PDB file of C-alpha atoms in Angstrom:
ATOM      1  CA  MET D   1      75.157  57.635 -11.218  1.00  0.00           C
ATOM      2  CA  ILE D   2      73.759  54.401 -12.521  1.00  0.00           C
ATOM      3  CA  ALA D   3      73.734  53.002  -9.010  1.00  0.00           C
ATOM      4  CA  ALA D   4      71.836  56.038  -7.763  1.00  0.00           C
ATOM      5  CA  TRP D   5      69.411  55.825 -10.637  1.00  0.00           C
ATOM      6  CA  PHE D   6      69.010  52.063 -10.093  1.00  0.00           C
ATOM      7  CA  SER D   7      68.363  52.455  -6.372  1.00  0.00           C
ATOM      8  CA  LYS D   8      65.932  55.299  -7.085  1.00  0.00           C
ATOM      9  CA  ALA D   9      63.999  53.151  -9.623  1.00  0.00           C
ATOM     10  CA  ALA D  10      64.222  49.891  -7.669  1.00  0.00           C
ATOM     11  CA  THR D  11      63.030  51.258  -4.329  1.00  0.00           C
ATOM     12  CA  PRO D  12      59.361  51.706  -5.405  1.00  0.00           C
ATOM     13  CA  LEU D  13      59.447  48.247  -7.029  1.00  0.00           C
ATOM     14  CA  ILE D  14      60.804  46.635  -3.880  1.00  0.00           C
ATOM     15  CA  ILE D  15      58.222  48.433  -1.754  1.00  0.00           C
ATOM     16  CA  ALA D  16      55.435  47.411  -4.132  1.00  0.00           C
ATOM     17  CA  GLY D  17      56.695  43.813  -4.086  1.00  0.00           C
ATOM     18  CA  LEU D  18      56.819  43.773  -0.286  1.00  0.00           C
ATOM     19  CA  MET D  19      53.297  45.227  -0.140  1.00  0.00           C
ATOM     20  CA  LEU D  20      52.046  42.540  -2.555  1.00  0.00           C
ATOM     21  CA  LEU D  21      53.767  39.873  -0.482  1.00  0.00           C
ATOM     22  CA  ALA D  22      52.199  41.256   2.706  1.00  0.00           C
ATOM     23  CA  ALA D  23      48.757  41.345   1.030  1.00  0.00           C
ATOM     24  CA  ALA D  24      49.201  37.747  -0.156  1.00  0.00           C
ATOM     25  CA  LEU D  25      50.213  36.601   3.349  1.00  0.00           C
ATOM     26  CA  ILE D  26      47.260  38.413   4.914  1.00  0.00           C
ATOM     27  CA  GLY D  27      44.917  36.856   2.304  1.00  0.00           C
ATOM     28  CA  TRP D  28      46.365  33.419   2.955  1.00  0.00           C
ATOM     29  CA  ALA D  29      45.932  33.906   6.739  1.00  0.00           C
ATOM     30  CA  CYS D  30      42.312  34.985   6.193  1.00  0.00           C
ATOM     31  CA  LEU D  31      41.608  31.935   4.040  1.00  0.00           C
ATOM     32  CA  ALA D  32      43.261  29.613   6.581  1.00  0.00           C
ATOM     33  CA  THR D  33      41.189  31.159   9.395  1.00  0.00           C
ATOM     34  CA  PHE D  34      38.006  30.863   7.327  1.00  0.00           C
ATOM     35  CA  ASP D  35      38.815  27.229   6.514  1.00  0.00           C
ATOM     36  CA  ARG D  36      39.406  26.497  10.203  1.00  0.00           C
ATOM     37  CA  LEU D  37      36.100  28.136  11.169  1.00  0.00           C
ATOM     38  CA  VAL D  38      34.238  26.162   8.517  1.00  0.00           C
ATOM     39  CA  SER D  39      35.864  22.918   9.704  1.00  0.00           C
ATOM     40  CA  GLU D  40      34.918  23.655  13.320  1.00  0.00           C
ATOM     41  CA  ALA D  41      31.340  24.500  12.315  1.00  0.00           C
ATOM     42  CA  ARG D  42      31.117  21.299  10.256  1.00  0.00           C
ATOM     43  CA  ALA D  43      32.447  19.193  13.142  1.00  0.00           C
ATOM     44  CA  SER D  44      30.067  20.876  15.596  1.00  0.00           C
ATOM     45  CA  THR D  45      27.088  20.330  13.296  1.00  0.00           C
ATOM     46  CA  LYS D  46      28.043  16.713  12.759  1.00  0.00           C
ATOM     47  CA  ALA D  47      28.371  16.130  16.509  1.00  0.00           C
ATOM     48  CA  GLU D  48      24.980  17.750  17.147  1.00  0.00           C
ATOM     49  CA  ARG D  49      23.355  15.663  14.394  1.00  0.00           C
ATOM     50  CA  ASP D  50      24.929  12.465  15.730  1.00  0.00           C
ATOM     51  CA  ALA D  51      23.780  13.300  19.265  1.00  0.00           C
ATOM     52  CA  HIS D  52      20.255  13.974  18.001  1.00  0.00           C
ATOM     53  CA  TRP D  53      19.988  10.691  16.140  1.00  0.00           C
ATOM     54  CA  THR D  54      21.604   8.777  18.988  1.00  0.00           C
ATOM     55  CA  ALA D  55      18.917  10.170  21.292  1.00  0.00           C
ATOM     56  CA  GLU D  56      16.194   9.307  18.771  1.00  0.00           C
ATOM     57  CA  ILE D  57      17.487   5.741  18.467  1.00  0.00           C
ATOM     58  CA  ALA D  58      17.677   5.381  22.258  1.00  0.00           C
ATOM     59  CA  LYS D  59      14.112   6.706  22.561  1.00  0.00           C
ATOM     60  CA  SER D  60      12.893   4.283  19.906  1.00  0.00           C
ATOM     61  CA  GLU D  61      14.674   1.370  21.567  1.00  0.00           C
ATOM     62  CA  ALA D  62      13.155   2.298  24.940  1.00  0.00           C
ATOM     63  CA  GLU D  63       9.672   2.375  23.395  1.00  0.00           C
ATOM     64  CA  THR D  64      10.320  -0.975  21.739  1.00  0.00           C
ATOM     65  CA  GLN D  65      11.541  -2.522  24.990  1.00  0.00           C
ATOM     66  CA  LYS D  66       8.463  -1.169  26.787  1.00  0.00           C
ATOM     67  CA  LEU D  67       6.194  -2.646  24.114  1.00  0.00           C
ATOM     68  CA  ILE D  68       7.997  -5.993  24.325  1.00  0.00           C
ATOM     69  CA  ALA D  69       7.610  -6.001  28.119  1.00  0.00           C
ATOM     70  CA  GLU D  70       3.888  -5.252  27.826  1.00  0.00           C
ATOM     71  CA  ARG D  71       3.405  -8.022  25.273  1.00  0.00           C
ATOM     72  CA  LEU D  72       5.369 -10.411  27.485  1.00  0.00           C
ATOM     73  CA  LYS D  73       3.127  -9.593  30.456  1.00  0.00           C
ATOM     74  CA  GLU D  74       0.043 -10.166  28.298  1.00  0.00           C
ATOM     75  CA  THR D  75       1.459 -13.470  27.071  1.00  0.00           C
ATOM     76  CA  ILE D  76       2.278 -14.635  30.585  1.00  0.00           C
ATOM     77  CA  ALA D  77      -1.233 -13.684  31.770  1.00  0.00           C
ATOM     78  CA  ALA D  78      -2.816 -15.584  28.865  1.00  0.00           C
ATOM     79  CA  GLN D  79      -0.561 -18.550  29.540  1.00  0.00           C
ATOM     80  CA  GLU D  80      -1.542 -18.581  33.226  1.00  0.00           C
ATOM     81  CA  ALA D  81      -5.239 -18.372  32.298  1.00  0.00           C
ATOM     82  CA  ALA D  82      -4.804 -21.273  29.876  1.00  0.00           C
ATOM     83  CA  ARG D  83      -2.985 -23.311  32.547  1.00  0.00           C
ATOM     84  CA  ALA D  84      -5.747 -22.606  35.055  1.00  0.00           C
ATOM     85  CA  HIS D  85      -8.385 -23.650  32.528  1.00  0.00           C
ATOM     86  CA  VAL D  86      -6.502 -26.848  31.662  1.00  0.00           C
ATOM     87  CA  ALA D  87      -6.073 -27.640  35.366  1.00  0.00           C
ATOM     88  CA  SER D  88      -9.789 -27.067  35.918  1.00  0.00           C
ATOM     89  CA  VAL D  89     -10.714 -29.377  33.031  1.00  0.00           C
ATOM     90  CA  GLU D  90      -8.257 -32.006  34.261  1.00  0.00           C
ATOM     91  CA  ALA D  91      -9.745 -31.786  37.777  1.00  0.00           C
ATOM     92  CA  GLN D  92     -13.242 -32.214  36.337  1.00  0.00           C
ATOM     93  CA  LEU D  93     -12.059 -35.213  34.316  1.00  0.00           C
ATOM     94  CA  ALA D  94     -10.400 -36.753  37.363  1.00  0.00           C
ATOM     95  CA  GLN D  95     -13.590 -36.226  39.395  1.00  0.00           C
ATOM     96  CA  LEU D  96     -15.656 -37.756  36.571  1.00  0.00           C
ATOM     97  CA  GLU D  97     -13.341 -40.788  36.474  1.00  0.00           C
ATOM     98  CA  THR D  98     -13.530 -41.116  40.272  1.00  0.00           C
ATOM     99  CA  ASP D  99     -17.326 -40.888  40.217  1.00  0.00           C
ATOM    100  CA  ASN D 100     -17.452 -43.403  37.375  1.00  0.00           C
ATOM    101  CA  ALA D 101     -15.204 -45.830  39.253  1.00  0.00           C
ATOM    102  CA  ALA D 102     -17.397 -45.480  42.349  1.00  0.00           C
ATOM    103  CA  LEU D 103     -20.499 -46.645  40.488  1.00  0.00           C
ATOM    104  CA  PRO D 104     -21.357 -50.299  40.870  1.00  0.00           C
ATOM    105  CA  ASN D 105     -20.152 -52.575  38.111  1.00  0.00           C
ATOM    106  CA  THR D 106     -23.223 -54.494  37.038  1.00  0.00           C
ATOM    107  CA  ASP D 107     -23.697 -57.013  34.304  1.00  0.00           C
ATOM    108  CA  ALA D 108     -26.151 -54.709  32.555  1.00  0.00           C
ATOM    109  CA  CYS D 109     -25.671 -54.341  28.838  1.00  0.00           C
ATOM    110  CA  GLY D 110     -25.023 -50.729  27.829  1.00  0.00           C
ATOM    111  CA  LEU D 111     -25.125 -47.716  30.097  1.00  0.00           C
ATOM    112  CA  GLY D 112     -27.002 -47.694  33.322  1.00  0.00           C
ATOM    113  CA  ARG D 113     -29.085 -44.808  34.617  1.00  0.00           C
ATOM    114  CA  ASP D 114     -26.325 -43.644  37.040  1.00  0.00           C
ATOM    115  CA  ARG D 115     -23.653 -43.596  34.314  1.00  0.00           C
ATOM    116  CA  VAL D 116     -25.921 -41.601  31.989  1.00  0.00           C
ATOM    117  CA  ARG D 117     -26.499 -39.043  34.763  1.00  0.00           C
ATOM    118  CA  LEU D 118     -22.783 -38.915  35.293  1.00  0.00           C
ATOM    119  CA  LEU D 119     -22.161 -38.223  31.590  1.00  0.00           C
ATOM    120  CA  ALA D 120     -24.888 -35.574  31.477  1.00  0.00           C
ATOM    121  CA  ARG D 121     -23.038 -33.431  33.999  1.00  0.00           C
TER     122      ARG D 121
END
C-alpha cells in the first residue's frame, strides 16, 4: 500500500521534473542558437566594416599616388625648362666669349668701341 501510494504521489513529481528539465534544455538550446546568430552577425558586420575601410584606404592611396605622379611630372617639366634656360645662357656666354676672342687685341687702355658693343648685347 505504501508502494502504491508512493508511486501515485511520485508520478506527478517525476513528470513535473521531466517537464522542467525539457523546458530548461529547450531554453538552453534557444540561448545557444541566439548566441550563435549574434556571433555570426557580429562577424559579418566586422567583415563588412573591414572591407569598407580597406576600400577607402585603397582609394585614398590611389588618389595619393595620382597626386604624386602629377607633381613628379610638373617637377620634371620645370627641371627640363630650367635645363633649357641654363643651356641657352651657357650658349650665349660661349658665343660672347668667342666674339670677344675674335676682336683684335690692341694696346688701347680700357675698353674699345667693339668690346663695349659686345657687352651691350
